[in-house]
Coordinates of C-alpha atoms and ligand atoms in Angstrom, one line a residue:
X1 CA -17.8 -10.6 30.9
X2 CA -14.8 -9.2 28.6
X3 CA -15.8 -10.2 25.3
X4 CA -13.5 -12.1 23.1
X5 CA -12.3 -10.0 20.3
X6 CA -13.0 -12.3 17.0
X7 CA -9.8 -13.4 15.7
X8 CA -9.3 -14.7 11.9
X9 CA -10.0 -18.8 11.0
X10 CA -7.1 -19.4 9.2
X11 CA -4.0 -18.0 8.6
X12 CA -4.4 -18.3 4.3
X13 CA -7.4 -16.0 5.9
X14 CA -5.8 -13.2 7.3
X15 CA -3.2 -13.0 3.8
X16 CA -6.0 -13.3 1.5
X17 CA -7.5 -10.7 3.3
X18 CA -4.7 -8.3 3.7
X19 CA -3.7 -9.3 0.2
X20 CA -7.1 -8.5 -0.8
X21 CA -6.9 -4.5 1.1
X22 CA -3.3 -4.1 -0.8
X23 CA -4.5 -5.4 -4.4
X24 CA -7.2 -2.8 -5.7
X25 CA -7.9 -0.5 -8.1
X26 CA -4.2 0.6 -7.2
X27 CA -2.3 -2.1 -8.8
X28 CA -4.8 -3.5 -11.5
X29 CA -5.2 0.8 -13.2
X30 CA -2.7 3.1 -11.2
X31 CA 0.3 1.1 -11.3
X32 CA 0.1 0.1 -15.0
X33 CA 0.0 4.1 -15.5
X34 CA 2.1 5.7 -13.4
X35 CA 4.5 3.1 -14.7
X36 CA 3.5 4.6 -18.1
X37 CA 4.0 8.2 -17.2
X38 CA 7.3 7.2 -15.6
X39 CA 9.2 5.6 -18.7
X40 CA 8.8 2.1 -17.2
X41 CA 11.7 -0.4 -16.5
X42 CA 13.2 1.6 -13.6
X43 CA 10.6 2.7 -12.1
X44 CA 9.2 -0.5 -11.5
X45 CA 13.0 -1.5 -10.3
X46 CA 12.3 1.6 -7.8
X47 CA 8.8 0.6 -6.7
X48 CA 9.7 -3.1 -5.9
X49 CA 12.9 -1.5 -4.0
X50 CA 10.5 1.5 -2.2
X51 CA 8.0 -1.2 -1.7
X52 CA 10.6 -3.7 0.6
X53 CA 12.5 -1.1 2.1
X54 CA 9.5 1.5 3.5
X55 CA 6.5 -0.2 2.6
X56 CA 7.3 -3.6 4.2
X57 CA 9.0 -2.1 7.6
X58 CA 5.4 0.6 7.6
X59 CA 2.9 -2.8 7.2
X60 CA 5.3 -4.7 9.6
X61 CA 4.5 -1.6 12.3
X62 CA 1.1 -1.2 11.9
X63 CA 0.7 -5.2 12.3
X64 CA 2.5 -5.2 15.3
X65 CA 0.4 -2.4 16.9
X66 CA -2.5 -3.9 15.7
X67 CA -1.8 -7.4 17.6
X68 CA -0.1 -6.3 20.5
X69 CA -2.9 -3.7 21.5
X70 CA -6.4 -6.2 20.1
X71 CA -7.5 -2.9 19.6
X72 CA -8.4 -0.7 16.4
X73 CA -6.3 2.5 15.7
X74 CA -7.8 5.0 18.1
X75 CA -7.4 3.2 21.0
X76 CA -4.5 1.3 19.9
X77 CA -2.2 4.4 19.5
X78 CA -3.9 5.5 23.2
X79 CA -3.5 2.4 25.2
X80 CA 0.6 2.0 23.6
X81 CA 1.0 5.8 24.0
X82 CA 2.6 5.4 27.8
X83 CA -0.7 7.9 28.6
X84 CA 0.2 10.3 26.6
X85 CA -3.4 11.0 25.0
X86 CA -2.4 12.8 21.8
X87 CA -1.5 10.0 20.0
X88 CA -4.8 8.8 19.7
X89 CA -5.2 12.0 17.1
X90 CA -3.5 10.0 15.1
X91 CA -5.8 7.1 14.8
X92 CA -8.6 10.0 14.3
X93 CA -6.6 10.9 11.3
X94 CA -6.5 7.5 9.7
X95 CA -10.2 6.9 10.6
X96 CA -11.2 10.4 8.5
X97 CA -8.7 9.3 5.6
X98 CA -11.0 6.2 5.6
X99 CA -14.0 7.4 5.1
X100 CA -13.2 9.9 2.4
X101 CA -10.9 7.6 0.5
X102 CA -14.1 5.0 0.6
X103 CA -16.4 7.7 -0.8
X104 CA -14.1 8.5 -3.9
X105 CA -13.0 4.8 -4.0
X106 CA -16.8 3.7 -4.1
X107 CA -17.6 5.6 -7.3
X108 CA -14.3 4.1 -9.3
X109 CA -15.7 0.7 -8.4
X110 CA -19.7 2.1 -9.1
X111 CA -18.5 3.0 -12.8
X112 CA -16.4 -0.6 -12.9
X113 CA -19.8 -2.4 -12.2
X114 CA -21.5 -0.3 -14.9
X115 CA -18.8 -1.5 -17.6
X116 CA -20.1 -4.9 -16.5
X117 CA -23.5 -4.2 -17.5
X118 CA -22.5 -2.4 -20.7
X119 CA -20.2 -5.1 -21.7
X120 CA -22.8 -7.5 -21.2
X121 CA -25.1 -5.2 -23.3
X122 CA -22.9 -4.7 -25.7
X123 CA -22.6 -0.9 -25.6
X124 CA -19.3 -0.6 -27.9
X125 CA -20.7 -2.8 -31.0
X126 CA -21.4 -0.4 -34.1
X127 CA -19.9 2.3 -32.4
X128 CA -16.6 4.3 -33.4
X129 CA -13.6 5.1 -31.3
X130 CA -14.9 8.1 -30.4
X131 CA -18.1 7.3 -29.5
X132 CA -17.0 4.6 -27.3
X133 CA -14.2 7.1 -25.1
X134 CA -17.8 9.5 -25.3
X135 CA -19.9 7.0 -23.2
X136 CA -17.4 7.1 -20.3
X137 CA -17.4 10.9 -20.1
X138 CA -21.4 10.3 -20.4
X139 CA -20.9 8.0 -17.7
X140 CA -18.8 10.5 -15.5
X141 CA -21.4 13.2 -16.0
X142 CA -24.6 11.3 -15.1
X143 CA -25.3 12.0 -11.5
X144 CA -28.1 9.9 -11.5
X145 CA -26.5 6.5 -12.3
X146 CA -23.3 7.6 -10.5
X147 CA -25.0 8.0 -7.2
X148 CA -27.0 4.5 -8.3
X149 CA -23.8 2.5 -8.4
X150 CA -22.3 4.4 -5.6
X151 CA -25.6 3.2 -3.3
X152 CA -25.1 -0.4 -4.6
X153 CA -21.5 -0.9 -4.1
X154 CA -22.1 0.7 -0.5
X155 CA -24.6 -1.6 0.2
X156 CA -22.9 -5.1 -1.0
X157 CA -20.2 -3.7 1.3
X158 CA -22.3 -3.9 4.4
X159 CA -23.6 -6.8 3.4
X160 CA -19.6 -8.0 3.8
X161 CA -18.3 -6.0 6.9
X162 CA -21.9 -6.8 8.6
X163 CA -21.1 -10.5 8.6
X164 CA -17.9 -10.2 10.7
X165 CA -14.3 -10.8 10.4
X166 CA -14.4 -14.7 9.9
X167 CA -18.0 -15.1 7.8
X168 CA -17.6 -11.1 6.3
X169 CA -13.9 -10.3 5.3
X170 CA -12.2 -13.6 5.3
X171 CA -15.2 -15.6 3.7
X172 CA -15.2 -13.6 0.9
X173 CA -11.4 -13.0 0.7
X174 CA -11.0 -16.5 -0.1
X175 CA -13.9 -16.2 -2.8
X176 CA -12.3 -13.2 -4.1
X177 CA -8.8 -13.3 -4.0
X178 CA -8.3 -17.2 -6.4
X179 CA -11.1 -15.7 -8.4
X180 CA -9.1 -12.5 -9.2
X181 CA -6.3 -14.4 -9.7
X182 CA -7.1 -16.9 -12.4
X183 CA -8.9 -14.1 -14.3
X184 CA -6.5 -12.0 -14.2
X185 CA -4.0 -15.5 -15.5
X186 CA -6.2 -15.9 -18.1
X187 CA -6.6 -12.5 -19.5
X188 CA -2.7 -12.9 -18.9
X189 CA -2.6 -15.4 -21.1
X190 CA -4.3 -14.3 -23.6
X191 CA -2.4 -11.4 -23.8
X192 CA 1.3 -13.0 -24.0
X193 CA 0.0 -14.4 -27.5
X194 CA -0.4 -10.8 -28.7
X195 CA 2.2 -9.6 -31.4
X196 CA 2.9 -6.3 -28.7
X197 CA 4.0 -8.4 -25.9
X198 CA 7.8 -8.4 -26.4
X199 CA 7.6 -5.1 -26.6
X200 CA 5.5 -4.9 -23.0
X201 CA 8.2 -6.7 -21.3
X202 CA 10.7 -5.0 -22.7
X203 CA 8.9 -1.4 -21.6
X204 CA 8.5 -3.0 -18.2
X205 CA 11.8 -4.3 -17.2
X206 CA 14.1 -2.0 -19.5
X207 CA 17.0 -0.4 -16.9
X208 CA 16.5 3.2 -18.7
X209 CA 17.2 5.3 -15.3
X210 CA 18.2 8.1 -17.6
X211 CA 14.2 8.5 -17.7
X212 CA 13.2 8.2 -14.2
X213 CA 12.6 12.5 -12.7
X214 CA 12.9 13.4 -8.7
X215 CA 9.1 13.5 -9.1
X216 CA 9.0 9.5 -10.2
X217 CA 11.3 8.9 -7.5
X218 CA 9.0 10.6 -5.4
X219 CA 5.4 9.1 -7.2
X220 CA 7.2 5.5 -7.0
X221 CA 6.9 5.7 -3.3
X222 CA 3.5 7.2 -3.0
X223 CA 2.2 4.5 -5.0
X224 CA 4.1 1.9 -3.0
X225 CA 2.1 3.2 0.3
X226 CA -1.0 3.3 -1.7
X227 CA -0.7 -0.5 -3.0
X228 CA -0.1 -1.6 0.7
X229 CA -2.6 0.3 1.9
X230 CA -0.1 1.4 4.9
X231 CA -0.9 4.7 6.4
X232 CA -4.4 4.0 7.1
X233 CA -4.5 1.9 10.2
X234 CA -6.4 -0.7 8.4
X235 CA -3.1 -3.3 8.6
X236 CA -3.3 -2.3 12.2
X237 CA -7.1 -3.5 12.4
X238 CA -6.0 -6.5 10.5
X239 CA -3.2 -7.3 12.8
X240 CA -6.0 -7.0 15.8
X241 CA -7.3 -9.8 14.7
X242 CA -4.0 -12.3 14.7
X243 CA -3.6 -14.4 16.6
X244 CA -0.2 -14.5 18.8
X245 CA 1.4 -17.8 16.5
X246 CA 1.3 -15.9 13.7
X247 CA 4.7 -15.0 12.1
X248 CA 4.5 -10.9 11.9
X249 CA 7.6 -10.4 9.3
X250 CA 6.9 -13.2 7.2
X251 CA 3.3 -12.2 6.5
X252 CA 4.5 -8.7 5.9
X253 CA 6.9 -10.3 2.7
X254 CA 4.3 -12.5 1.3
X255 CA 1.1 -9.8 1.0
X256 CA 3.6 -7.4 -0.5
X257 CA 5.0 -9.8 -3.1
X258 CA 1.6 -10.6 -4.1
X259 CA 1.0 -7.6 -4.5
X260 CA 4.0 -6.6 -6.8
X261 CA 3.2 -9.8 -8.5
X262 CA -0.4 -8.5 -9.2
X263 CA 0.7 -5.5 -10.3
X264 CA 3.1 -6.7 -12.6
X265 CA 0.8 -9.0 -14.3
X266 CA -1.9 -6.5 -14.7
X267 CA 1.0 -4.2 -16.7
X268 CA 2.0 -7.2 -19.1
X269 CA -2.0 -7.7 -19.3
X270 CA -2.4 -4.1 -20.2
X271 CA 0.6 -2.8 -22.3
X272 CA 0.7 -5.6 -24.5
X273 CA -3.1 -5.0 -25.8
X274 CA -2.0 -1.2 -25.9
X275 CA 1.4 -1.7 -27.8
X276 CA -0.6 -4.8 -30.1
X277 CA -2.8 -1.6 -31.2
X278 CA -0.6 1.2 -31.7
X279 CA -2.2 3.2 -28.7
X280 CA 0.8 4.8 -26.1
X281 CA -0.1 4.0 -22.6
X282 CA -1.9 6.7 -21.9
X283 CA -2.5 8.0 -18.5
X284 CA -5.1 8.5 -15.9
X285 CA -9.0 6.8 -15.4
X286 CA -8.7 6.9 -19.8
X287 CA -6.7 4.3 -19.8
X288 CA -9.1 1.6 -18.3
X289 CA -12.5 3.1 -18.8
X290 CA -11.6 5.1 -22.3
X291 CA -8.7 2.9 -24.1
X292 CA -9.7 -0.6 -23.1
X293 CA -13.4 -0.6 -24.4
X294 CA -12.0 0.7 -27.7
X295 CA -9.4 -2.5 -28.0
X296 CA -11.8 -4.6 -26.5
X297 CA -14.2 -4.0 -29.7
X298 CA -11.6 -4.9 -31.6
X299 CA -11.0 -8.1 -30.2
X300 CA -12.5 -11.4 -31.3
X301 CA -14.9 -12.5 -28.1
X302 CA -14.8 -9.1 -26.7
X303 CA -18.2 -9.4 -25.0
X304 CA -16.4 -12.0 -22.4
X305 CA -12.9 -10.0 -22.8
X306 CA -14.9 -6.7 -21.7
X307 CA -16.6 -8.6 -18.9
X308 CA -13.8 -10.3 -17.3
X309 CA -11.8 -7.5 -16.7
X310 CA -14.6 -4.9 -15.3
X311 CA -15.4 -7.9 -13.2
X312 CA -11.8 -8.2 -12.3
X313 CA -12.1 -4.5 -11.5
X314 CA -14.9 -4.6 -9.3
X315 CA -13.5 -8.0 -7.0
X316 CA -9.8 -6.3 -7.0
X317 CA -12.2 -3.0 -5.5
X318 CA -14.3 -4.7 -3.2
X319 CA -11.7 -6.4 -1.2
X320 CA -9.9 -2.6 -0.8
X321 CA -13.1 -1.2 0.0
X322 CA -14.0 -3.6 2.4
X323 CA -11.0 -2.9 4.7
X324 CA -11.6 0.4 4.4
X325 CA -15.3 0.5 5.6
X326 CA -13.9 -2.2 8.4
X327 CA -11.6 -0.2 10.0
X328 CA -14.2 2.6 10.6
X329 CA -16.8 0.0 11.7
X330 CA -14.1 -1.5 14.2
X331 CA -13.5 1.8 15.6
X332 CA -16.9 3.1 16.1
X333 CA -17.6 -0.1 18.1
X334 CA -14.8 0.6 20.3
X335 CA -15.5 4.5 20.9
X336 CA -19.3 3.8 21.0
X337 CA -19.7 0.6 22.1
X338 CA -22.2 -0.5 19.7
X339 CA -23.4 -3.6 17.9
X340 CA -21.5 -4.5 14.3
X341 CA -24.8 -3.9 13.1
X342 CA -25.4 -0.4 14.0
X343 CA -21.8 0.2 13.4
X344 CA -22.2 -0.8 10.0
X345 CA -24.8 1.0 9.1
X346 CA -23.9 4.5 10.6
X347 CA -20.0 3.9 8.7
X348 CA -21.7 3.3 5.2
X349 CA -24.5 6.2 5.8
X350 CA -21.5 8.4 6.2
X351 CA -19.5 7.2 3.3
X352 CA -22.5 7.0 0.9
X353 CA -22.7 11.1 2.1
X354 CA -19.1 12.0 1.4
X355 CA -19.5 10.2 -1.6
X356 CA -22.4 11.9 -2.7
X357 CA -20.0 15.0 -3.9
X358 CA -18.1 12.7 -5.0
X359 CA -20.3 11.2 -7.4
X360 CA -21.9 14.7 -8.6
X361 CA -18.1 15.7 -9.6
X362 CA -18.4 14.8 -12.9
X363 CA -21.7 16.4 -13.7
X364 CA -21.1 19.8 -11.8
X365 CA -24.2 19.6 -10.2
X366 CA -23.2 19.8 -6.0
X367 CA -20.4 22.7 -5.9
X368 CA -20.3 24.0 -9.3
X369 CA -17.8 26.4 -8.7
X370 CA -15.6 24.2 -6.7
X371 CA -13.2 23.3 -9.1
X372 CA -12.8 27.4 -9.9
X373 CA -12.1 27.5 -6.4
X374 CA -9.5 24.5 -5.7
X375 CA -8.5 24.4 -9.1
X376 CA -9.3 20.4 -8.6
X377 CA -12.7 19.0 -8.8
X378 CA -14.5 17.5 -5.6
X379 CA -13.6 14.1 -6.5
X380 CA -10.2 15.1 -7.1
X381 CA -9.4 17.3 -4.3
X382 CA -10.4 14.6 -2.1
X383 CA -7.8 11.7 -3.7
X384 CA -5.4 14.4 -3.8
X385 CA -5.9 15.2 0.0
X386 CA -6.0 11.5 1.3
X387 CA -3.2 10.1 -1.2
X388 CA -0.9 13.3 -1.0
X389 CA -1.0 14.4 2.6
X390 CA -3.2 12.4 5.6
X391 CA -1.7 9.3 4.0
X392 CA 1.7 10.1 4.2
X393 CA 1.4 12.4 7.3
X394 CA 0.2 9.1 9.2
X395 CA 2.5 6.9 7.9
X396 CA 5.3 9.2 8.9
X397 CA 3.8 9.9 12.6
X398 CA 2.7 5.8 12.6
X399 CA 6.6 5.1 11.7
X400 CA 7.7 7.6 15.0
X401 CA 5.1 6.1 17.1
X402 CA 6.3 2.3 16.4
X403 CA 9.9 3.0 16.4
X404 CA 10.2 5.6 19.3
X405 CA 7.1 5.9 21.3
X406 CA 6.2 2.2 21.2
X407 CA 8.4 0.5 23.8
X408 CA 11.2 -1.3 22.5
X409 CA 10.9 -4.2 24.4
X410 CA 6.4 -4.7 23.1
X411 CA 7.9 -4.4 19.4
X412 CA 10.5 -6.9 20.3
X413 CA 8.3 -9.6 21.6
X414 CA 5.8 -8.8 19.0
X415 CA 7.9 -9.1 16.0
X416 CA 9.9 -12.1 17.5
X417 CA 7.0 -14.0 17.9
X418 CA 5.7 -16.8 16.2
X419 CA 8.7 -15.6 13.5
X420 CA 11.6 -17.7 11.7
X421 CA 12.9 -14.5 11.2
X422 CA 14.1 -13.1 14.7
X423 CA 17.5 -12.1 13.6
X424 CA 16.0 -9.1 11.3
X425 CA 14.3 -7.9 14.1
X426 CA 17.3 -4.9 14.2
X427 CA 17.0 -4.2 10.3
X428 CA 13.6 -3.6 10.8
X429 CA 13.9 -0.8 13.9
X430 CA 16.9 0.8 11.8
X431 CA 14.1 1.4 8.9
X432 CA 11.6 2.0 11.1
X433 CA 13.7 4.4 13.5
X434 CA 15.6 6.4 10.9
X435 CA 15.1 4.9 7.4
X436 CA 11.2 5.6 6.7
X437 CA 10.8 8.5 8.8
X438 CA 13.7 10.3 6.7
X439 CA 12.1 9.3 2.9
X440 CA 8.5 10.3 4.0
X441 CA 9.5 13.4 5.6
X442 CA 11.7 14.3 2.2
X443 CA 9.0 13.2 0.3
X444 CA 6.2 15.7 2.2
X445 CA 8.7 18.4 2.4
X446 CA 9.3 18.1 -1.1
X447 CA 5.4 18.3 -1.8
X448 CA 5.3 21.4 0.1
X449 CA 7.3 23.0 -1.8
X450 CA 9.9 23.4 1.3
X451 CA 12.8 21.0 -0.5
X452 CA 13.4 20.4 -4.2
X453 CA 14.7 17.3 -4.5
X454 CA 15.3 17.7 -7.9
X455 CA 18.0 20.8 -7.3
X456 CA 19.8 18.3 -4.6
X457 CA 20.0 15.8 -7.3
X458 CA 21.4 18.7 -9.8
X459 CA 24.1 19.4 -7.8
X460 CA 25.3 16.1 -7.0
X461 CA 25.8 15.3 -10.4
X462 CA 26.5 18.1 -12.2
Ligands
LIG1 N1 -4.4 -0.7 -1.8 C1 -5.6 -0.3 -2.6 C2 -5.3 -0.4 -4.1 O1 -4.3 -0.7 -4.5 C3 -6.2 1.0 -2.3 C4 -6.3 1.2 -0.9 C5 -5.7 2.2 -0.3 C6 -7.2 0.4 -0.1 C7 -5.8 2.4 1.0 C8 -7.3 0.6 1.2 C9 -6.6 1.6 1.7 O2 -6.2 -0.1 -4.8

């Protein structure tokens, strides 16, 4: 007998889970400093536009895909493909992205549950400034306790995925997901009553446009894919598992705008404890694991500060990372035909490997010339690879499949179904059809170095 493909409990289940891929690491350190790098007010403007116009129509796609075929993304893009047998290349693609961007992902979160332990040991009390930034780059170069973290984070994953879809993922979204939230309201909170938070809001939501570069148009819509996690056929996994009442569009709006409102409150949590100190929002992993241990120390009740946010952290990581290690579990059980269990445990053995180099990037000890050679280091070559190219080169061939390949009439009934929102049915296949295709192929082509945006802009408005 055919088995039943497991489908999720609730529908608060299957947005607290998809909420839960979307909100990570991404929204809660990268968005607060790329927004930094990028002069603020309008390139959040940019984002939250980016985000609706191309993010929205992408995650709409891949949910439709994802329900109509019950399938994950290999055979998904092969049983919609009208035979052709390429496409399922493309689900390969997304299930490689997967695994790499788990390995790298795994040792953010690894050094996120070691600030736990140090805030809870106090490792910043009698310490200066600089000793305090040191202990991260101590951190970064210790392969030992990297690859320690890296194990343990692994494993409480497949202690998740192995559960299933309803007692795994959505059991724990709806643990993890309020939990994140009122932390994150109360650290919130306590951060409005700082003298620099007039001065956050303002950076935030200032219409300066005269400071926003080609490159932060460009970086506003890579972050936008990265903080939907589109591009990755994980959405499509997720949408496997609606069921057929759900309302396709109007799930697509609500995890997005949690996740701009996430990300939003993270940056008035952050700048204003940077701007209340006189520190500039500085970029990169030094902002969380450098700058905020330092203003932490200075804090009244930083012990419970400290902890509350790597906590935060760790639960905003674990529900990315668990979508990410689903989606390859999901997979190998279709193209193998084997138990969760096994599944499981092959997907995280592989991770835990790639993330071996991964872990050893800091201290040099794997490939010590590899940074001489790719002029990145392992752990950075591999963000830069997923994040700049596979992730973008999927969402722009997932964007042609849904739009062109995809018959009209499945995407139809699909997105029509179960939806108060049938009339937008035909703004969605415009963005899907011509709209996203067009900005990720400028954006790729600019990255190649094949189109400079920049000298188009010049010469408009010179
Ligand atoms: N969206 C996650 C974040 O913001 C990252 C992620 C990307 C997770 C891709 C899964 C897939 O951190």
């Amino acid at each position: 007998m055919k088995q039943q493909r497991e489908h999720w409990g609730t529908k608060i289940g299957f947005v607290l889970a998809a909420a839960g891929s979307a909100v990570g690491i991404g929204s809660v350190w990268k968005f607060p400093y790329t927004v930094g790098t990028n002069g603020g007010g309008a390139f959040v403007i940019l984002y939250i536009l980016l985000t609706f116009l191309i993010g929205v129509p992408v995650f709409i796609a891949e949910l439709i895909l994802g329900r109509k075929s019950q399938k994950s993304s290999i055979f998904a893009y092969a049983d919609l493909s009208k035979g052709s047998g390429n496409w399922k290349l493309l689900g390969w693609l997304n299930l490689f992205s997967c695994f790499i961007i788990l390995a790298y992902y795994s040792v953010v979160a690894g050094w996120c549950m070691s600030y736990i332990l140090m805030s809870l040991t106090q490792f910043s009390s009698g310490k200066s400034p600089d000793e305090i930034r040191n202990v991260f780059s101590l951190l970064e170069q210790s392969p030992d306790i990297n690859i320690f973290w890296l194990f343990i984070f692994i494993l409480i994953n497949v202690g998740v995925i192995y559960s299933g879809v309803r007692k795994g993922i959505e059991y724990w979204s709806r643990i993890l997901m309020p939990a994140l939230f009122v932390m994150l309201l109360g650290l919130f909170i306590y951060s409005t009553t700082l003298p620099g938070f007039g001065k956050a809001v303002h950076y935030l939501f200032n219409l300066n446009f005269s400071s926003l570069t080609p490159s932060g148009i460009l970086s506003a819509l890579g972050l936008a894919f990265f903080t939907l996690s589109v591009g990755l056929g994980i959405i499509l996994t997720y949408g496997s598992y609606m069921k057929k009442t759900e309302d396709l569009p109007k799930n697509g709006l609500l995890v997005s705008s949690m996740t701009i409102l996430i990300s939003i409150m993270a940056s008035l949590m952050i700048f204003p404890i940077s701007f209340s100190f006189n520190m500039p929002p500085e970029a990169g992993p030094g902002l969380v694991f450098k700058t905020m241990p330092v203003l932490f120390a200075k804090l009244p009740g930083s012990l419970v500060i400290s902890t509350l946010f790597f906590s935060l952290l760790v639960f905003a990581a674990l529900t990315s990372s668990i979508s990410l290690l689903e989606m390859t579990v999901a997979n190998l059980i279709e193209i193998r035909k084997w138990s969760r269990g096994k599944a499981t445990a092959v997907a995280a053995t592989i991770s835990f490997i790639i993330g071996i180099p991964c872990a050893l990037s800091g201290s040099n000890t794997l490939f010590p010339s590899w940074k001489t050679i790719y002029g990145k280091d392992f752990f950075g070559t591999m963000d830069y690879l997923t994040t700049s190219w596979m992730m973008p080169i999927a969402g722009l061939l997932t964007t042609i499949f849904a739009g062109w390949i995809l018959n009209k009439s499945i995407s139809k009934e699909e997105f029509e179904q179960g939806t108060s929102f049938k009339k937008i049915y035909g703004v969605w296949l415009f963005a899907i059809r011509f709209l996203c295709p067009l900005v990720v192929l400028i954006i790729l082509l600019q990255e190649a170095g094949i189109f400079n945006l920049s000298k188009i802009i010049q010469y408009f408005t010179r």
